[in-house]
Coordinates of C-alpha atoms and ligand atoms in Angstrom, one line a residue:
Chain B
M24 CA 42.9 0.6 -18.5
G25 CA 42.6 -3.2 -18.4
T26 CA 39.7 -5.4 -17.7
K27 CA 38.4 -3.6 -14.7
H28 CA 34.7 -3.3 -15.5
L29 CA 33.4 -5.2 -18.4
R30 CA 33.0 -8.9 -18.7
R31 CA 34.6 -10.2 -21.9
M32 CA 32.5 -12.8 -23.6
D33 CA 33.5 -15.5 -26.0
L34 CA 30.4 -17.0 -27.7
I35 CA 30.8 -15.9 -31.3
F36 CA 34.4 -16.9 -32.0
T37 CA 34.4 -20.1 -30.1
R38 CA 35.1 -22.9 -32.5
D39 CA 32.4 -25.5 -32.8
D40 CA 33.6 -28.7 -34.3
D41 CA 30.3 -30.3 -33.8
Y42 CA 28.3 -27.8 -35.9
K43 CA 27.3 -30.5 -38.4
N44 CA 25.2 -32.1 -35.8
L45 CA 23.6 -28.8 -34.9
V46 CA 22.6 -28.3 -38.6
K47 CA 21.1 -31.7 -38.6
D48 CA 19.2 -31.0 -35.4
I49 CA 17.9 -27.7 -36.5
L50 CA 16.6 -29.1 -39.8
S51 CA 14.6 -31.7 -37.8
R52 CA 13.0 -29.1 -35.6
K53 CA 9.5 -27.6 -36.2
N54 CA 9.5 -24.2 -37.8
E55 CA 7.5 -22.6 -35.1
D56 CA 9.9 -24.0 -32.4
I57 CA 12.8 -22.2 -34.2
I58 CA 10.8 -19.0 -34.5
N59 CA 9.8 -19.2 -30.8
E60 CA 13.3 -19.8 -29.7
M61 CA 14.5 -16.8 -31.7
M62 CA 11.8 -14.6 -30.4
E63 CA 12.3 -15.6 -26.8
S64 CA 16.0 -14.9 -27.0
G65 CA 15.3 -11.2 -27.5
L66 CA 17.9 -11.0 -30.3
K67 CA 17.7 -7.8 -32.2
G68 CA 19.5 -7.1 -35.5
R69 CA 23.1 -6.3 -35.1
G70 CA 23.4 -4.3 -38.3
G71 CA 22.4 -1.1 -36.5
A72 CA 18.6 -0.8 -36.8
G73 CA 17.9 -3.3 -34.1
F74 CA 14.8 -5.0 -35.5
P75 CA 13.8 -8.2 -33.6
T76 CA 15.2 -11.1 -35.6
G77 CA 12.6 -13.7 -34.7
L78 CA 9.8 -11.4 -35.7
K79 CA 11.5 -10.7 -39.1
W80 CA 11.7 -14.4 -39.8
K81 CA 8.2 -15.0 -38.6
L82 CA 6.7 -12.2 -40.9
T83 CA 8.6 -13.6 -43.9
S84 CA 7.5 -17.2 -43.1
E85 CA 3.9 -16.1 -43.2
K86 CA 4.1 -14.9 -46.8
P87 CA 2.5 -17.3 -49.3
E88 CA 5.0 -16.8 -52.2
A89 CA 6.8 -19.9 -53.3
T90 CA 10.2 -18.1 -53.9
K91 CA 11.9 -16.3 -51.0
Y92 CA 15.4 -15.3 -50.2
I93 CA 17.7 -14.9 -47.2
I94 CA 20.5 -12.4 -47.6
C95 CA 23.4 -12.0 -45.3
N96 CA 24.5 -8.4 -45.2
A97 CA 28.3 -8.3 -45.2
D98 CA 28.7 -4.9 -46.6
E99 CA 30.2 -3.6 -43.4
G100 CA 30.9 -0.1 -44.6
E101 CA 30.3 2.0 -41.4
P102 CA 33.5 3.7 -40.4
G103 CA 35.0 1.9 -37.5
T104 CA 33.4 -1.5 -38.0
F105 CA 35.4 -4.6 -38.9
K106 CA 33.8 -7.4 -36.8
D107 CA 31.8 -9.0 -39.6
R108 CA 34.9 -9.7 -41.6
E109 CA 36.4 -11.5 -38.6
I110 CA 33.3 -13.6 -38.1
L111 CA 33.3 -14.6 -41.8
T112 CA 37.0 -15.4 -41.5
Q113 CA 37.0 -17.4 -38.3
V114 CA 33.5 -19.0 -38.0
P115 CA 31.8 -18.8 -41.4
Y116 CA 29.9 -22.0 -40.7
K117 CA 28.0 -20.3 -37.9
V118 CA 26.7 -17.7 -40.3
L119 CA 25.8 -20.3 -42.9
T120 CA 24.0 -22.3 -40.2
G121 CA 22.1 -19.2 -39.2
M122 CA 21.2 -18.7 -42.9
A123 CA 20.1 -22.3 -43.3
A124 CA 17.9 -22.0 -40.2
C125 CA 16.2 -18.9 -41.6
A126 CA 15.9 -20.5 -45.0
K127 CA 14.1 -23.5 -43.5
V128 CA 11.8 -21.3 -41.5
I129 CA 10.8 -19.0 -44.3
G130 CA 11.0 -21.5 -47.1
A131 CA 14.0 -20.2 -49.1
K132 CA 16.1 -22.3 -51.4
E133 CA 18.7 -19.7 -52.2
G134 CA 20.7 -17.4 -50.0
F135 CA 23.3 -14.7 -50.7
I136 CA 26.2 -13.2 -48.9
Y137 CA 26.6 -9.6 -50.0
L138 CA 30.3 -9.1 -49.4
R139 CA 31.7 -5.6 -49.7
G140 CA 34.3 -5.3 -52.6
E141 CA 36.9 -4.3 -50.1
Y142 CA 36.8 -7.8 -48.7
H143 CA 37.4 -9.5 -52.1
F144 CA 40.4 -11.3 -50.6
L145 CA 37.9 -13.4 -48.5
V146 CA 36.2 -14.9 -51.5
D147 CA 38.3 -18.1 -51.7
L148 CA 38.1 -18.9 -48.1
L149 CA 34.4 -18.2 -48.0
S150 CA 33.7 -20.2 -51.1
K151 CA 35.4 -23.2 -49.5
A152 CA 33.3 -22.9 -46.4
I153 CA 30.2 -22.6 -48.6
D154 CA 31.1 -25.7 -50.6
E155 CA 31.5 -27.7 -47.4
F156 CA 28.2 -26.4 -46.1
H157 CA 26.4 -27.4 -49.3
Q158 CA 27.6 -31.0 -48.6
I159 CA 26.1 -30.9 -45.2
C160 CA 22.8 -29.6 -46.6
K161 CA 22.9 -32.4 -49.2
V162 CA 23.5 -35.1 -46.6
N163 CA 20.5 -33.8 -44.7
S164 CA 18.4 -33.6 -47.9
F165 CA 18.0 -29.9 -47.4
D166 CA 17.7 -28.0 -50.7
F167 CA 19.6 -24.8 -50.1
N168 CA 22.4 -23.0 -52.0
V169 CA 24.4 -20.0 -50.9
Y170 CA 26.1 -17.6 -53.3
I171 CA 28.5 -14.7 -52.8
F172 CA 27.6 -11.4 -54.3
L173 CA 30.5 -8.9 -54.3
G174 CA 29.9 -5.2 -53.9
S175 CA 31.9 -2.5 -55.6
G176 CA 32.8 0.2 -53.1
A177 CA 29.5 1.9 -52.1
Y178 CA 28.7 2.4 -48.4
I179 CA 25.0 3.0 -49.3
C180 CA 24.7 -0.6 -50.5
G181 CA 24.7 -1.7 -46.8
E182 CA 21.2 -0.2 -46.6
E183 CA 19.1 -3.3 -47.3
S184 CA 17.0 -1.9 -50.2
A185 CA 20.0 -0.4 -51.9
L186 CA 21.8 -3.7 -51.4
M187 CA 19.0 -5.5 -53.3
E188 CA 18.9 -2.9 -56.1
S189 CA 22.6 -3.5 -56.5
M190 CA 22.1 -7.2 -56.7
E191 CA 19.5 -6.6 -59.4
G192 CA 22.1 -4.8 -61.5
K193 CA 21.1 -1.3 -60.6
R194 CA 22.6 1.7 -59.0
G195 CA 22.5 1.3 -55.2
E196 CA 19.7 3.7 -54.6
P197 CA 17.5 3.0 -51.6
R198 CA 13.8 2.2 -52.2
N199 CA 10.8 3.7 -50.5
K200 CA 9.7 1.9 -47.4
P201 CA 7.2 0.4 -47.1
P202 CA 7.1 -2.0 -48.8
F203 CA 9.7 -3.7 -46.6
P204 CA 11.9 -6.5 -47.9
T205 CA 9.9 -9.0 -45.9
D206 CA 7.1 -8.2 -48.4
L207 CA 8.9 -7.2 -51.5
G208 CA 12.6 -7.8 -51.4
Y209 CA 15.1 -9.2 -53.9
L210 CA 13.5 -9.6 -57.3
N211 CA 10.3 -8.5 -55.5
K212 CA 10.1 -11.7 -53.5
P213 CA 9.8 -11.8 -49.7
T214 CA 13.4 -11.5 -48.4
V215 CA 15.1 -11.6 -45.0
V216 CA 18.2 -9.4 -44.8
N217 CA 20.3 -10.0 -41.7
N218 CA 23.6 -8.8 -40.6
V219 CA 26.5 -11.3 -40.4
E220 CA 26.7 -11.0 -36.6
T221 CA 22.9 -11.5 -36.2
L222 CA 23.2 -14.8 -38.0
A223 CA 26.1 -15.9 -35.9
H224 CA 24.1 -15.2 -32.8
A225 CA 21.3 -17.2 -34.2
F226 CA 23.7 -20.1 -34.2
T227 CA 24.4 -19.6 -30.5
I228 CA 20.8 -19.3 -29.6
L229 CA 19.8 -22.4 -31.5
K230 CA 22.6 -24.3 -29.9
L231 CA 22.4 -23.2 -26.3
G232 CA 18.7 -22.2 -26.2
A233 CA 17.1 -18.8 -25.9
K234 CA 17.5 -18.5 -22.1
D235 CA 21.3 -18.4 -22.0
F236 CA 21.3 -15.6 -24.5
H237 CA 18.4 -13.8 -23.0
D238 CA 20.1 -13.8 -19.6
L239 CA 23.0 -11.7 -20.9
G240 CA 22.8 -7.9 -21.1
V241 CA 20.2 -5.7 -19.4
Q242 CA 16.5 -5.2 -19.7
D243 CA 15.6 -4.6 -23.4
S244 CA 19.1 -5.2 -24.7
H245 CA 19.7 -8.9 -24.5
G246 CA 22.7 -10.9 -25.4
S247 CA 26.3 -10.1 -26.2
K248 CA 27.5 -7.9 -29.0
L249 CA 30.8 -7.6 -30.9
F250 CA 32.4 -4.2 -30.6
S251 CA 35.0 -2.9 -33.1
V252 CA 37.3 -0.7 -31.0
S253 CA 39.7 1.7 -32.7
G254 CA 41.2 5.2 -32.4
D255 CA 43.1 6.4 -29.3
T256 CA 43.2 3.1 -27.4
P257 CA 46.2 0.9 -26.5
I258 CA 44.2 -2.2 -27.3
P259 CA 42.4 -1.7 -30.6
G260 CA 40.5 -4.8 -31.9
I261 CA 37.3 -6.8 -31.7
Y262 CA 35.7 -7.5 -28.3
E263 CA 32.5 -9.4 -27.4
L264 CA 30.8 -7.6 -24.5
E265 CA 27.4 -7.6 -22.8
L266 CA 24.9 -5.0 -24.0
G267 CA 23.9 -2.3 -21.5
M268 CA 27.4 -1.1 -20.5
S269 CA 28.0 2.5 -19.7
V270 CA 30.3 4.6 -21.9
Q271 CA 32.2 5.4 -18.7
D272 CA 33.0 1.7 -18.1
F273 CA 33.9 1.3 -21.7
A274 CA 36.3 4.3 -21.7
D275 CA 37.9 3.1 -18.5
D276 CA 38.6 -0.3 -20.0
F277 CA 39.6 0.8 -23.5
G278 CA 40.8 4.5 -23.3
D279 CA 44.4 5.6 -23.1
G280 CA 43.7 7.5 -19.8
D281 CA 43.1 10.8 -21.7
C282 CA 39.8 9.9 -23.4
K283 CA 37.9 13.1 -24.5
A284 CA 35.1 11.5 -26.4
V285 CA 33.8 8.2 -27.8
Q286 CA 32.0 7.9 -31.1
V287 CA 29.3 5.2 -30.7
G288 CA 28.0 3.7 -33.9
G289 CA 30.4 5.1 -36.5
A290 CA 30.0 8.2 -38.5
S291 CA 26.3 7.8 -38.6
G292 CA 26.2 7.4 -34.8
F293 CA 26.7 9.8 -31.9
L294 CA 29.7 11.4 -30.3
V295 CA 29.6 11.1 -26.5
P296 CA 31.7 13.8 -24.7
R297 CA 33.4 12.9 -21.4
K298 CA 30.9 14.7 -19.4
R299 CA 28.1 12.4 -20.6
F300 CA 30.1 9.1 -20.2
K301 CA 28.3 8.1 -17.0
E302 CA 24.7 8.7 -18.0
T303 CA 25.1 7.1 -21.5
S304 CA 24.8 3.4 -22.1
I305 CA 25.1 1.2 -25.1
G306 CA 22.0 -0.7 -26.0
Y307 CA 18.6 -0.4 -27.5
Q308 CA 16.2 2.3 -26.5
G309 CA 13.9 1.1 -23.8
K310 CA 14.0 0.7 -20.1
L311 CA 17.6 1.8 -19.7
K312 CA 18.0 4.9 -17.6
G313 CA 19.5 8.0 -19.1
I314 CA 20.6 8.1 -22.8
S315 CA 20.9 4.8 -24.5
L316 CA 22.6 4.4 -27.9
P317 CA 22.1 1.5 -30.3
T318 CA 25.0 0.6 -32.4
G319 CA 26.4 -1.7 -35.1
G320 CA 29.4 -2.0 -32.8
S321 CA 31.7 0.8 -34.0
M322 CA 33.5 2.4 -31.0
M323 CA 36.1 5.1 -31.8
L324 CA 38.0 6.7 -29.0
F325 CA 39.4 10.2 -29.2
N326 CA 41.9 11.7 -26.8
S327 CA 42.4 15.3 -26.0
S328 CA 45.0 15.8 -28.8
R329 CA 42.2 15.4 -31.4
S330 CA 40.4 18.3 -33.1
M331 CA 36.7 17.6 -33.1
Y332 CA 36.5 19.9 -36.1
N333 CA 38.7 17.5 -38.1
V334 CA 36.6 14.6 -36.9
L335 CA 33.4 16.2 -38.0
S336 CA 34.8 17.4 -41.3
N337 CA 36.1 13.8 -42.0
Y338 CA 32.6 12.4 -41.4
L339 CA 30.9 15.0 -43.5
D340 CA 33.3 14.3 -46.4
F341 CA 32.4 10.7 -46.1
F342 CA 28.6 11.3 -46.2
Q343 CA 28.9 13.7 -49.1
E344 CA 30.8 11.1 -51.1
E345 CA 28.7 8.2 -50.1
S346 CA 25.3 9.9 -50.5
C347 CA 23.5 8.1 -53.4
G348 CA 22.4 11.6 -54.6
Q349 CA 18.8 10.4 -55.1
C350 CA 17.1 12.9 -52.8
T351 CA 17.7 16.6 -52.4
P352 CA 17.9 17.0 -48.6
C353 CA 20.8 14.5 -48.4
R354 CA 22.6 15.3 -51.6
V355 CA 22.5 19.1 -51.2
G356 CA 22.4 19.0 -47.4
C357 CA 25.7 17.2 -47.1
Q358 CA 27.4 19.6 -49.6
Q359 CA 26.1 22.6 -47.6
L360 CA 27.3 21.1 -44.3
V361 CA 30.8 20.4 -45.7
K362 CA 31.0 24.0 -47.0
G363 CA 29.3 25.5 -44.0
I364 CA 31.6 24.4 -41.3
E365 CA 34.6 25.3 -43.4
Q366 CA 33.2 28.9 -43.8
V367 CA 32.7 29.2 -40.1
K368 CA 36.1 27.9 -39.3
R369 CA 37.7 30.4 -41.8
G370 CA 35.6 33.2 -40.3
E371 CA 33.7 33.8 -43.5
K372 CA 30.5 33.1 -41.7
P373 CA 29.6 34.1 -38.1
A374 CA 29.4 31.5 -35.4
A375 CA 25.7 31.8 -35.4
Y376 CA 25.7 30.2 -38.8
L377 CA 26.2 26.9 -37.0
D378 CA 22.6 27.2 -35.7
V379 CA 21.4 27.4 -39.3
L380 CA 23.4 24.3 -40.1
L381 CA 21.9 22.6 -37.0
K382 CA 18.5 23.4 -38.3
L383 CA 19.4 22.0 -41.7
T384 CA 20.3 18.7 -40.1
D385 CA 16.9 18.7 -38.3
T386 CA 15.3 19.0 -41.7
M387 CA 17.5 16.2 -43.2
K388 CA 16.4 14.0 -40.3
V389 CA 12.8 14.2 -41.3
T390 CA 13.0 14.6 -45.0
A391 CA 15.8 12.4 -46.3
K392 CA 14.7 9.2 -47.9
C393 CA 16.9 6.7 -46.1
G394 CA 19.0 6.1 -43.0
L395 CA 22.1 7.7 -44.5
G396 CA 20.7 11.2 -44.9
Q397 CA 18.6 10.9 -41.8
S398 CA 21.5 10.0 -39.5
V399 CA 23.9 12.8 -40.6
A400 CA 22.2 14.8 -37.8
N401 CA 23.4 12.3 -35.2
S402 CA 27.1 13.1 -35.4
F403 CA 26.7 16.7 -36.6
Q404 CA 24.5 17.7 -33.7
S405 CA 26.4 15.8 -31.0
I406 CA 29.7 17.2 -32.1
V407 CA 28.7 20.8 -32.8
E408 CA 26.6 21.1 -29.6
N409 CA 29.3 19.7 -27.4
F410 CA 32.4 21.2 -29.0
K411 CA 31.2 24.5 -30.4
E412 CA 34.4 26.3 -29.6
E413 CA 36.4 23.9 -31.6
M414 CA 34.2 24.5 -34.6
I415 CA 34.8 28.2 -34.5
Y416 CA 38.4 28.8 -33.3
Chain R
M12 CA 36.7 -9.1 -82.6
S13 CA 38.6 -6.8 -80.2
D14 CA 40.0 -8.0 -76.9
V15 CA 37.3 -6.2 -75.0
Q16 CA 34.6 -7.9 -77.0
T17 CA 36.0 -11.3 -76.4
L18 CA 36.4 -10.5 -72.7
V19 CA 32.7 -9.4 -72.4
K20 CA 31.4 -12.3 -74.4
G21 CA 33.3 -14.7 -72.1
L22 CA 31.9 -13.0 -69.0
V23 CA 28.4 -13.1 -70.4
K24 CA 28.8 -16.7 -71.1
S25 CA 29.7 -17.6 -67.6
Y26 CA 27.3 -15.2 -65.7
G27 CA 24.3 -15.3 -68.1
R28 CA 22.3 -12.5 -69.8
Q29 CA 20.0 -11.5 -67.0
E30 CA 20.3 -8.1 -65.4
T31 CA 21.5 -9.7 -62.1
S32 CA 24.7 -10.5 -63.9
L33 CA 25.5 -6.9 -64.7
M34 CA 27.5 -6.3 -61.6
P35 CA 29.6 -9.5 -61.9
I36 CA 30.2 -8.8 -65.6
L37 CA 31.4 -5.2 -64.8
Q38 CA 33.6 -6.5 -62.1
G39 CA 35.0 -9.1 -64.5
V40 CA 36.0 -6.3 -66.9
I41 CA 37.7 -4.4 -64.1
K42 CA 39.6 -7.4 -63.0
V43 CA 41.3 -7.7 -66.4
E44 CA 41.3 -4.1 -67.7
R45 CA 41.2 -2.1 -64.4
S46 CA 38.6 0.2 -65.9
I47 CA 35.5 0.0 -68.0
S48 CA 36.0 1.6 -71.4
E49 CA 33.2 3.0 -73.6
S50 CA 33.5 0.0 -76.0
A51 CA 33.2 -2.4 -73.1
M52 CA 30.0 -0.7 -72.0
I53 CA 28.6 -0.7 -75.5
E54 CA 29.4 -4.4 -75.8
I55 CA 27.8 -5.3 -72.4
A56 CA 24.7 -3.3 -73.3
R57 CA 24.4 -5.2 -76.6
E58 CA 24.9 -8.6 -75.0
L59 CA 22.4 -8.0 -72.2
E60 CA 20.0 -6.1 -74.5
I61 CA 19.8 -3.1 -72.2
S62 CA 20.6 0.5 -72.9
T63 CA 24.2 1.8 -72.8
A64 CA 22.9 4.5 -70.4
K65 CA 21.9 1.9 -67.9
V66 CA 25.4 0.3 -68.1
F67 CA 27.0 3.7 -67.7
G68 CA 24.7 4.6 -64.9
M69 CA 25.7 1.5 -63.1
A70 CA 29.4 1.9 -63.7
S71 CA 29.5 5.6 -62.7
F72 CA 27.7 4.8 -59.4
Y73 CA 30.2 2.4 -57.9
S74 CA 33.6 3.7 -56.8
F75 CA 35.4 0.4 -57.7
L76 CA 33.9 0.4 -61.2
D77 CA 36.3 2.9 -62.7
T78 CA 35.4 4.4 -66.0
K79 CA 38.6 6.4 -66.4
P80 CA 41.7 4.5 -67.6
R81 CA 43.7 3.1 -64.6
G82 CA 47.0 1.5 -64.1
K83 CA 47.7 -2.2 -63.7
Y84 CA 47.9 -1.7 -60.0
V85 CA 45.3 0.5 -58.4
I86 CA 46.3 1.8 -55.0
R87 CA 43.5 2.9 -52.7
I88 CA 44.5 4.5 -49.5
C89 CA 41.9 4.8 -46.7
K90 CA 41.3 8.4 -45.7
T91 CA 38.5 7.8 -43.1
I92 CA 38.9 9.1 -39.6
T93 CA 41.1 6.5 -37.8
C94 CA 43.5 6.1 -40.7
A95 CA 43.6 9.9 -40.9
M96 CA 44.5 10.1 -37.2
K97 CA 47.1 7.4 -37.5
G98 CA 49.3 9.0 -40.1
K99 CA 47.6 8.5 -43.5
N100 CA 49.0 11.8 -44.8
Q101 CA 52.6 10.6 -44.3
I102 CA 51.8 7.4 -46.1
L103 CA 50.3 9.4 -49.0
L104 CA 53.4 11.6 -49.2
A105 CA 55.6 8.5 -49.3
L106 CA 53.5 7.0 -52.1
E107 CA 53.4 10.2 -54.1
D108 CA 57.2 10.4 -53.7
S109 CA 58.0 6.9 -54.7
L110 CA 55.5 6.9 -57.6
K111 CA 56.1 10.5 -58.7
I112 CA 52.4 11.1 -59.1
K113 CA 49.6 12.8 -57.1
V114 CA 46.3 11.4 -55.9
G115 CA 44.0 10.6 -58.9
E116 CA 46.9 10.2 -61.3
T117 CA 48.4 7.2 -63.1
T118 CA 52.1 6.7 -63.7
H119 CA 53.4 7.2 -67.3
D120 CA 54.2 3.5 -67.7
K121 CA 50.5 2.8 -66.7
H122 CA 51.6 0.5 -63.9
F123 CA 50.2 2.4 -60.9
T124 CA 47.2 4.6 -60.1
L125 CA 46.9 6.3 -56.8
L126 CA 43.5 6.9 -55.2
E127 CA 41.9 7.6 -51.9
T128 CA 39.0 5.6 -50.6
N129 CA 36.6 5.5 -47.7
C130 CA 36.8 3.2 -44.6
L131 CA 38.4 -0.2 -45.6
G132 CA 37.5 -1.8 -42.3
W133 CA 41.0 -2.0 -40.8
C134 CA 40.7 0.8 -38.3
H135 CA 42.3 -1.3 -35.6
K136 CA 45.4 -1.7 -37.9
A137 CA 45.5 1.7 -39.3
P138 CA 46.7 3.1 -41.7
A139 CA 45.6 0.8 -44.4
M140 CA 45.4 0.5 -48.2
L141 CA 44.4 -1.8 -51.0
I142 CA 46.5 -2.6 -54.1
N143 CA 43.9 -4.1 -56.4
E144 CA 42.3 -6.7 -54.1
E145 CA 45.3 -7.1 -51.7
V146 CA 45.1 -5.5 -48.3
Y147 CA 48.1 -3.8 -46.5
T148 CA 47.8 -2.6 -42.9
E149 CA 49.8 -0.9 -40.2
L150 CA 51.6 1.0 -42.8
T151 CA 54.6 3.3 -42.2
P152 CA 56.3 5.4 -44.9
E153 CA 59.2 2.9 -45.0
K154 CA 56.9 0.0 -45.3
V155 CA 54.9 1.5 -48.3
R156 CA 58.2 2.4 -50.1
Q157 CA 59.2 -1.2 -49.7
I158 CA 55.9 -2.5 -51.0
I159 CA 56.0 -0.3 -54.0
E160 CA 59.6 -1.3 -54.8
E161 CA 58.5 -5.0 -54.7
Y162 CA 55.8 -4.3 -57.2
K163 CA 58.1 -2.4 -59.4
K164 CA 60.7 -5.2 -59.3
N165 CA 58.0 -7.8 -60.3
E166 CA 57.0 -5.5 -63.2
V167 CA 60.5 -5.6 -64.6
V168 CA 60.6 -9.4 -64.3
D169 CA 57.2 -9.7 -66.0
Ligands
FMN520 C1 23.4 3.9 -44.8 C2 23.2 2.5 -44.2 C3 24.2 1.6 -44.2 C4 24.0 0.3 -43.7 N1 25.0 -0.6 -43.7 C5 24.9 -1.8 -43.2 C6 25.9 -2.7 -43.2 O1 27.0 -2.5 -43.7 N2 25.7 -4.0 -42.7 C7 24.5 -4.3 -42.1 O2 24.4 -5.4 -41.6 N3 23.5 -3.4 -42.0 C8 23.6 -2.2 -42.6 N4 22.6 -1.3 -42.6 C9 21.3 -1.7 -42.0 C10 20.5 -2.5 -43.0 O3 19.7 -1.7 -43.8 C11 19.6 -3.6 -42.3 O4 18.8 -2.9 -41.4 C12 20.3 -4.7 -41.7 O5 21.2 -5.4 -42.6 C13 19.3 -5.7 -41.2 O6 19.9 -6.8 -40.5 P1 19.8 -7.0 -39.0 O7 18.3 -6.9 -38.7 O8 20.3 -8.4 -38.8 O9 20.6 -6.0 -38.3 C14 22.8 0.0 -43.1 C15 21.7 0.9 -43.1 C16 21.9 2.2 -43.6 C17 20.8 3.2 -43.6
SF4_521 S1 19.1 10.0 -47.9 FE1 21.0 10.2 -49.2 S2 21.6 8.1 -49.5 FE2 19.5 8.0 -48.8 S3 18.2 8.0 -50.6 FE3 18.5 10.1 -50.1 S4 20.3 10.8 -51.2 FE4 20.3 8.6 -51.2

């Protein structure tokens, strides 16, 4: 326990009283300079999917349409994540500056913050920050307005196309991809959707320059990342750490000494059992040795008193309820998984039935329409394969 | 004109008639009525010139857009993994006991509805719950009993 291994960073939450000058400075830069800076930084989306942010802005900037949008994704529904709320509470102006930089580059006049309904209490504070920011835009003759759009309790609306459906007054049912939002987004206009933290990092990059950010982390996983740490830990909370750390170092720093497994990336991520701590690192797939797990930052620790059956069953209930129900593999698949593990546990089905369920998750991975249905396999397979006995007895 | 009609007309006036206003309008109804009644849906459909099926489709999709009658205070307790590990069941028992209702039910005086919900984003301060928009964290059975007593007291004063 303690701070033995991992360097704690403090870039995101550092107050910046001088941000008004940064806004002014950014607005006077050339678009291609901003794009180059973002690309060179190596920043990848912090919402989970890890798409290079600079490239997303560049692609959208190249679209000829007159109307475009920038949307900040503050739906933060993944179990175990709570960092985006803290960013919006403590340094909303960094996110707004990131949005303005993107708006300038792509040519958007309107931006939205899609705030999950659970964070309704933040609306007043955030509206104040937005009003202030509008003043700064005005002073700099920059025509840009930001609006808050409140969600209404649907995890799937964090998926960018479902999010836009919801803003258009529809059920939050993900769209087919392609077309991607950069081509046809909100109201069928080219749209950048970025996570709250991604936009806050854009602030840091545009302030300090690409190099400082790029130097952090390892190989393909550049920069720092906020981690939401919860579960069996003496020090739950939000921590900014370098990408590329091993789960072993993480568990040593944050575990309670009896850490049996770490769930990386929330219910839609992977469970890492103790025997794989050393060879597993946190970062984007690429040059890292061993297994490397991307994450939106949810890190949940479980000690040896926890039943992995209960953990899996809790996740599956979550997916079953949050599935939008649009496609069969996910809608029926989730129901069958919930029922299936119960039947095995009660002895109504043989242990070998778990193999049937594992195959079902393989099918869901390739046939489900969106990331929700596709990623159920992640936690299901990593839990069942590593803790089979706990599923049966 | 009924109360609901007046409410909907007011909301339509401030948010506009385009479909992008549908969500804020439904949320506006919830804020006042705590649920969206059939007559509210019919009125919204008429005002926005869309089908009632579309309004119902929307309302039935989102867990915070309740279509069943709810109490003045809707309690949503988080049941996702960390809250579950940190004693959510004890909190639920304490709530059921002080309100004399089960999950999914509303008290006879229509003051409280008790529901479960998915991750609220307070795992580091589990267990957590919402009462309408208000967040309560690091709950203990004693703490929730106190919170409910406070709400009940304020109701009597109202
Ligand atoms: C089921 C599901 C839920 C998601 N929830 C969120 C979310 O709450 N916040 C978020 O930023 N991205 C979420 N995403 C990812 C978004 O679709 C999108 O990739 C992201 O907002 C892009 O921003 P970024 O490139 O800055 O990460 C989710 C994806 C899926 C499939
Ligand atoms: S995978 Fe699930 S959530 Fe995604 S579109 Fe299909 S049913 Fe909806």
